[in-house]
Amino acid sequence: MEEKRFDYSKQPGQKKIETELQTVTPLMTIITPYYNAAKYFEQTYNCVINQTFIWYEWIIVDDGSTKISDVDFLENLVKSDNRIKVYHKKNGGPAAARNYAVSKSNTDLIVSLDADDLIEPDRKSRLNSSHVTSSR
């Protein structure tokens, strides 16, 4: 059987789908290192917010961004969704930022997502289903 592939040329995340915000208990943590990434981060943000799976927390680690406008952009995103947490640290590279995010996580399931990544709308749902099935 041929695997159905998502068509990334359609640019997921071009638009944010408006949904009613709600408080959820996270079942997974998305971790994202961020360094002067405002230029392309909005589409990544929309891809995460548009997920069909809503039971996540998103930990974004600002890894010492040097552009104030990029830091301000990130801080404004935090206000848009209570699942998003932003931490700031001195620049140490993406691996150090990911490790820091893991230390702040409240779940056992960690999903790494770079600041310029695009994901299909059901990606987190499929990951959670795989995790639940393999945990049995």
N, CA, C and O of each residue as an XYZ file, in Angstrom:
544
protein
N       0.849     -1.172      0.000
C       0.000      0.000      0.000
C       0.895      1.236      0.000
O       1.851      1.323      0.770
N       0.580      2.164     -0.850
C       1.366      3.386     -0.977
C       1.041      4.340      0.169
O      -0.127      4.593      0.462
N       2.082      4.867      0.813
C       1.897      5.804      1.914
C       1.511      7.170      1.369
O       2.139      7.686      0.445
N       0.471      7.744      1.955
C       0.034      9.078      1.545
C       0.973     10.109      2.164
O       1.190     10.108      3.375
N       1.517     10.971      1.346
C       2.454     11.984      1.811
C       1.788     13.350      1.819
O       0.970     13.668      0.956
N       2.151     14.142      2.802
C       1.624     15.498      2.908
C       2.334     16.391      1.898
O       3.548     16.285      1.723
N       1.602     17.250      1.247
C       2.155     18.133      0.223
C       2.619     19.446      0.860
O       1.828     20.374      1.031
N       3.909     19.514      1.211
C       4.456     20.706      1.860
C       4.544     21.907      0.914
O       4.721     23.040      1.364
N       4.424     21.666     -0.382
C       4.444     22.788     -1.316
C       3.216     23.681     -1.127
O       3.194     24.817     -1.601
N       2.201     23.171     -0.439
C       1.001     23.964     -0.147
C       1.227     24.903      1.035
O       0.327     25.645      1.430
N       2.434     24.865      1.596
C       2.839     25.787      2.668
C       1.901     25.765      3.877
O       1.191     26.741      4.123
N       1.888     24.656      4.639
C       1.049     24.648      5.835
C       1.494     25.771      6.775
O       2.684     26.070      6.876
N       0.574     26.358      7.428
C       0.916     27.421      8.358
C       0.853     28.806      7.750
O       1.178     29.785      8.422
N       0.443     28.916      6.495
C       0.308     30.244      5.895
C      -0.750     31.052      6.640
O      -0.653     32.273      6.754
N      -1.765     30.343      7.146
C      -2.848     31.011      7.870
C      -3.082     30.316      9.199
O      -2.955     29.096      9.311
N      -3.422     31.101     10.192
C      -3.790     30.558     11.492
C      -5.282     30.285     11.475
O      -6.074     31.138     11.075
N      -5.659     29.099     11.910
C      -7.068     28.756     12.026
C      -7.527     29.219     13.401
O      -6.988     28.788     14.420
N      -8.512     30.086     13.424
C      -9.000     30.625     14.690
C      -9.788     29.556     15.443
O     -10.732     28.970     14.913
N      -9.385     29.316     16.676
C     -10.095     28.383     17.535
C     -10.257     29.014     18.907
O      -9.536     29.942     19.272
N     -11.201     28.502     19.645
C     -11.422     29.003     20.992
C     -10.348     28.423     21.914
O     -10.146     27.209     21.955
N      -9.664     29.296     22.651
C      -8.618     28.844     23.561
C      -9.230     28.143     24.756
O     -10.283     28.541     25.255
N      -8.574     27.114     25.201
C      -9.020     26.408     26.380
C      -7.806     25.930     27.161
O      -6.718     25.760     26.610
N      -8.014     25.720     28.438
C      -6.939     25.203     29.275
C      -6.962     23.685     29.166
O      -8.003     23.055     29.350
N      -5.812     23.107     28.867
C      -5.716     21.665     28.712
C      -4.549     21.141     29.541
O      -3.585     21.858     29.810
N      -4.657     19.884     29.938
C      -3.540     19.214     30.598
C      -2.686     18.603     29.495
O      -3.164     17.760     28.736
N      -1.421     19.024     29.399
C      -0.599     18.543     28.281
C      -0.248     17.065     28.395
O       0.024     16.552     29.481
N      -0.261     16.399     27.253
C       0.170     15.013     27.157
C       1.506     14.902     26.440
O       2.172     13.869     26.506
N       1.896     15.976     25.753
C       3.197     16.008     25.088
C       3.746     17.423     25.156
O       3.006     18.390     25.336
N       5.053     17.520     25.010
C       5.731     18.807     24.996
C       6.442     18.980     23.668
O       7.209     18.118     23.239
N       6.177     20.097     23.030
C       6.900     20.475     21.825
C       8.012     21.410     22.283
O       7.752     22.369     23.009
N       9.235     21.147     21.872
C      10.353     22.010     22.259
C      10.965     22.633     21.009
O      11.188     21.964     20.000
N      11.228     23.933     21.106
C      11.754     24.654     19.948
C      12.859     25.614     20.360
O      12.621     26.522     21.156
N      14.071     25.426     19.828
C      15.110     26.442     20.018
C      14.840     27.598     19.059
O      14.426     27.388     17.919
N      15.075     28.810     19.530
C      14.738     30.010     18.752
C      15.901     30.983     18.849
O      16.325     31.343     19.946
N      16.413     31.407     17.707
C      17.480     32.411     17.687
C      17.234     33.341     16.503
O      17.387     32.938     15.350
N      16.855     34.584     16.790
C      16.597     35.577     15.737
C      15.763     34.981     14.599
O      16.123     35.103     13.428
N      14.659     34.343     14.950
C      13.910     33.554     13.974
C      12.571     34.150     13.559
O      11.790     33.471     12.893
N      12.282     35.379     13.926
C      10.961     35.953     13.631
C      10.630     35.937     12.147
O       9.466     35.805     11.769
N      11.646     36.070     11.310
C      11.447     36.158      9.856
C      10.634     34.981      9.310
O       9.832     35.163      8.393
N      10.828     33.784      9.859
C      10.135     32.610      9.345
C       9.337     31.859     10.398
O       8.764     30.809     10.104
N       9.289     32.378     11.621
C       8.667     31.636     12.713
C       7.141     31.677     12.693
O       6.504     30.772     13.232
N       6.546     32.684     12.099
C       5.085     32.777     12.122
C       4.438     31.561     11.473
O       3.417     31.069     11.953
N       5.023     31.078     10.392
C       4.446     29.906      9.731
C       4.606     28.657     10.601
O       3.705     27.820     10.649
N       5.732     28.525     11.281
C       5.914     27.412     12.214
C       4.883     27.507     13.332
O       4.252     26.512     13.691
N       4.717     28.711     13.881
C       3.724     28.959     14.929
C       2.332     28.527     14.454
O       1.630     27.814     15.172
N       1.934     28.947     13.269
C       0.614     28.587     12.757
C       0.470     27.077     12.586
O      -0.594     26.522     12.860
N       1.526     26.414     12.138
C       1.485     24.956     11.994
C       1.219     24.278     13.342
O       0.468     23.305     13.409
N       1.820     24.778     14.388
C       1.613     24.190     15.718
C       0.218     24.526     16.239
O      -0.490     23.641     16.719
N      -0.178     25.769     16.151
C      -1.484     26.183     16.661
C      -2.622     25.499     15.903
O      -3.683     25.254     16.477
N      -2.418     25.190     14.632
C      -3.450     24.556     13.809
C      -3.528     23.040     13.982
O      -4.280     22.380     13.264
N      -2.778     22.483     14.909
C      -2.792     21.039     15.119
C      -4.173     20.543     15.549
O      -4.883     21.219     16.294
N      -4.540     19.356     15.071
C      -5.796     18.745     15.498
C      -5.682     18.203     16.922
O      -6.693     18.049     17.607
N      -4.483     17.919     17.365
C      -4.213     17.442     18.730
C      -3.904     18.670     19.592
O      -2.917     19.363     19.342
N      -4.732     18.947     20.598
C      -4.581     20.187     21.373
C      -3.918     19.991     22.735
O      -3.654     20.970     23.432
N      -3.646     18.752     23.127
C      -3.151     18.482     24.474
C      -1.623     18.501     24.527
O      -0.975     17.483     24.772
N      -1.079     19.675     24.294
C       0.379     19.843     24.328
C       0.727     21.139     25.035
O      -0.094     22.044     25.185
N       1.971     21.190     25.458
C       2.571     22.457     25.870
C       3.690     22.706     24.875
O       4.292     21.766     24.357
N       3.963     23.963     24.613
C       5.015     24.314     23.653
C       6.031     25.169     24.383
O       5.743     26.295     24.790
N       7.214     24.621     24.540
C       8.295     25.340     25.207
C       9.267     25.848     24.147
O       9.905     25.073     23.433
N       9.358     27.161     24.068
C      10.252     27.809     23.112
C      11.383     28.437     23.910
O      11.139     29.214     24.833
N      12.603     28.107     23.561
C      13.762     28.656     24.268
C      14.465     29.655     23.365
O      15.048     29.298     22.341
N      14.394     30.918     23.769
C      15.132     31.967     23.066
C      16.596     31.797     23.455
O      16.975     32.025     24.603
N      17.396     31.402     22.504
C      18.799     31.082     22.748
C      19.690     32.308     22.534
O      20.618     32.294     21.726
N      19.378     33.364     23.280
C      20.217     34.553     23.237
C      20.050     35.395     21.991
O      21.027     35.953     21.492
N      18.819     35.503     21.468
C      18.581     36.329     20.282
C      19.147     37.725     20.483
O      19.052     38.299     21.568
N      19.736     38.261     19.428
C      20.365     39.579     19.501
C      19.490     40.687     18.924
O      19.793     41.868     19.091
N      18.418     40.314     18.255
C      17.513     41.302     17.671
C      16.316     41.508     18.599
O      15.530     40.587     18.826
N      16.187     42.712     19.126
C      15.094     43.025     20.045
C      13.743     42.763     19.380
O      12.823     42.270     20.033
N      13.612     43.081     18.108
C      12.335     42.875     17.411
C      11.966     41.386     17.368
O      10.786     41.043     17.432
N      12.960     40.506     17.261
C      12.686     39.069     17.253
C      12.244     38.579     18.630
O      11.373     37.715     18.733
N      12.837     39.122     19.675
C      12.440     38.773     21.042
C      11.033     39.295     21.318
O      10.219     38.590     21.913
N      10.742     40.515     20.897
C       9.404     41.092     21.072
C       8.353     40.270     20.332
O       7.263     40.028     20.851
N       8.687     39.847     19.125
C       7.784     39.010     18.334
C       7.431     37.747     19.115
O       6.264     37.361     19.190
N       8.430     37.117     19.687
C       8.236     35.896     20.460
C       7.362     36.156     21.682
O       6.455     35.375     21.971
N       7.623     37.228     22.391
C       6.837     37.565     23.580
C       5.370     37.811     23.238
O       4.490     37.492     24.038
N       5.098     38.367     22.075
C       3.708     38.581     21.661
C       2.994     37.260     21.380
O       1.789     37.151     21.610
N       3.716     36.265     20.890
C       3.104     34.966     20.643
C       2.651     34.306     21.932
O       1.617     33.637     21.960
N       3.408     34.486     22.991
C       3.074     33.891     24.283
C       1.692     34.348     24.741
O       0.938     33.580     25.338
N       1.377     35.590     24.458
C       0.089     36.153     24.872
C      -1.084     35.538     24.109
O      -2.232     35.659     24.537
N      -0.806     34.887     22.997
C      -1.869     34.368     22.143
C      -2.395     32.998     22.568
O      -3.493     32.611     22.168
N      -1.634     32.264     23.368
C      -2.037     30.894     23.701
C      -1.378     30.481     25.013
O      -0.159     30.580     25.156
N      -2.176     30.021     25.966
C      -1.623     29.674     27.281
C      -0.828     28.373     27.290
O      -0.250     28.020     28.318
N      -0.784     27.658     26.182
C       0.048     26.448     26.103
C       1.505     26.769     25.781
O       2.372     25.902     25.886
N       1.774     28.012     25.390
C       3.117     28.413     24.994
C       3.858     29.013     26.182
O       3.353     29.892     26.880
N       5.070     28.513     26.387
C       5.954     29.063     27.421
C       7.267     29.440     26.746
O       7.802     28.680     25.938
N       7.775     30.611     27.081
C       9.041     31.063     26.500
C      10.042     31.250     27.616
O       9.737     31.848     28.648
N      11.236     30.738     27.404
C      12.352     30.918     28.329
C      13.491     31.573     27.565
O      13.657     31.352     26.365
N      14.260     32.368     28.261
C      15.400     33.054     27.655
C      16.677     32.555     28.318
O      16.722     32.385     29.536
N      17.700     32.325     27.531
C      19.000     31.911     28.066
C      20.104     32.477     27.187
O      19.863     32.923     26.065
N      21.319     32.449     27.720
C      22.472     32.877     26.925
C      22.659     31.910     25.767
O      22.329     30.728     25.866
N      23.190     32.425     24.678
C      23.391     31.606     23.499
C      24.321     30.436     23.800
O      25.432     30.612     24.301
N      23.834     29.237     23.482
C      24.629     28.033     23.676
C      24.443     27.044     22.553
O      25.002     25.947     22.569
N      23.641     27.448     21.567
C      23.384     26.569     20.430
C      22.082     25.811     20.591
O      21.532     25.734     21.690
N      21.583     25.246     19.489
C      20.289     24.578     19.517
C      20.216     23.366     20.444
O      19.179     23.133     21.066
N      21.289     22.596     20.548
C      21.257     21.415     21.418
C      21.092     21.833     22.882
O      20.317     21.222     23.617
N      21.808     22.858     23.299
C      21.686     23.348     24.680
C      20.289     23.908     24.929
O      19.729     23.725     26.010
N      19.727     24.589     23.934
C      18.370     25.126     24.074
C      17.356     23.983     24.193
O      16.424     24.064     24.993
N      17.531     22.931     23.408
C      16.624     21.777     23.502
C      16.733     21.110     24.871
O      15.722     20.769     25.485
N      17.948     20.928     25.337
C      18.138     20.314     26.660
C      17.479     21.149     27.749
O      16.861     20.603     28.663
N      17.608     22.460     27.656
C      16.978     23.351     28.624
C      15.455     23.198     28.569
O      14.793     23.141     29.606
N      14.910     23.131     27.363
C      13.459     22.959     27.206
C      12.990     21.645     27.821
O      11.958     21.603     28.490
N      13.742     20.582     27.597
C      13.385     19.282     28.180
C      13.346     19.384     29.703
O      12.470     18.797     30.339
N      14.282     20.122     30.292
C      14.308     20.261     31.751
C      13.087     21.013     32.283
O      12.750     20.882     33.459
N      12.428     21.788     31.442
C      11.237     22.547     31.838
C       9.928     21.828     31.493
O       8.848     22.298     31.849
N      10.027     20.704     30.811
C       8.855     19.977     30.340
C       8.057     19.367     31.487
O       8.610     19.004     32.526
N       6.756     19.262     31.279
C       5.859     18.636     32.252
C       5.292     17.316     31.742
O       4.348     16.785     32.327
N       5.853     16.779     30.662
C       5.346     15.522     30.101
C       6.506     14.564     29.832
O       7.676     14.946     29.856
N       6.144     13.317     29.577
C       7.154     12.312     29.229
C       7.418     12.250     27.723
O       8.471     11.780     27.292
N       6.474     12.719     26.939
C       6.607     12.666     25.488
C       7.101     14.021     24.989
O       6.406     15.029     25.119
N       8.307     14.038     24.416
C       8.949     15.261     23.938
C       9.061     15.196     22.417
O       9.501     14.192     21.857
N       8.658     16.277     21.763
C       8.751     16.374     20.308
C       9.565     17.620     19.970
O       9.192     18.730     20.350
N      10.663     17.437     19.265
C      11.513     18.562     18.881
C      11.027     19.141     17.557
O      10.712     18.415     16.615
N      10.975     20.464     17.516
C      10.536     21.171     16.320
C      11.409     22.406     16.170
O      11.428     23.260     17.057
N      12.123     22.512     15.074
C      12.968     23.679     14.854
C      12.119     24.893     14.486
O      10.966     24.755     14.078
N      12.690     26.063     14.633
C      11.969     27.328     14.430
C      11.538     27.545     12.984
O      10.693     28.399     12.717
N      12.101     26.788     12.050
C      11.708     26.948     10.648
C      11.011     25.709     10.093
O      10.854     25.577      8.879
N      10.592     24.802     10.974
C       9.934     23.576     10.531
C       8.464     23.808     10.214
O       7.808     24.656     10.819
N       7.966     23.045      9.263
C       6.551     23.012      8.931
C       6.059     21.600      9.181
O       6.751     20.631      8.870
N       4.853     21.479      9.749
C       4.293     20.158     10.034
C       2.835     20.113      9.585
O       2.131     21.123      9.595
N       2.407     18.925      9.193
C       1.035     18.749      8.768
C       0.097     18.842      9.976
O       0.527     18.587     11.101
N      -1.164     19.199      9.770
C      -2.082     19.485     10.888
C      -2.353     18.330     11.844
O      -2.736     18.565     12.991
N      -2.166     17.091     11.403
C      -2.434     15.964     12.294
C      -1.160     15.295     12.814
O      -1.220     14.187     13.347
N      -0.038     15.941     12.668
C       1.260     15.353     13.063
C       1.290     14.963     14.538
O       1.693     13.848     14.870
N       0.875     15.848     15.417
C       0.936     15.568     16.861
C      -0.050     14.476     17.249
O       0.235     13.671     18.135
N      -1.192     14.442     16.603
C      -2.180     13.398     16.876
C      -1.618     12.029     16.527
O      -1.774     11.073     17.287
N      -0.961     11.939     15.369
C      -0.370     10.662     14.960
C       0.765     10.253     15.889
O       0.907      9.073     16.209
N       1.572     11.212     16.323
C       2.659     10.906     17.260
C       2.107     10.399     18.583
O       2.625      9.435     19.146
N       1.057     11.044     19.084
C       0.474     10.612     20.348
C      -0.135      9.220     20.208
O       0.018      8.395     21.108
N      -0.815      8.944     19.114
C      -1.394      7.618     18.882
C      -0.310      6.548     18.861
O      -0.483      5.472     19.433
N       0.799      6.841     18.207
C       1.917      5.892     18.166
C       2.484      5.658     19.554
O       2.817      4.530     19.918
N       2.593      6.730     20.326
C       3.142      6.616     21.680
C       2.206      5.790     22.566
O       2.669      4.907     23.289
N       0.924      6.056     22.522
C      -0.041      5.323     23.336
C      -0.053      3.849     22.957
O      -0.078      2.986     23.834
N      -0.037      3.554     21.665
C      -0.059      2.176     21.190
C       1.210      1.430     21.619
O       1.128      0.274     22.033
N       2.361      2.063     21.528
C       3.610      1.390     21.872
C       3.830      1.297     23.380
O       4.666      0.517     23.837
N       3.091      2.084     24.152
C       3.240      2.064     25.612
C       2.453      0.948     26.260
O       2.643      0.663     27.443
N       1.577      0.317     25.513
C       0.708     -0.731     26.080
C       1.434     -2.016     26.283
O       0.845     -2.991     26.750
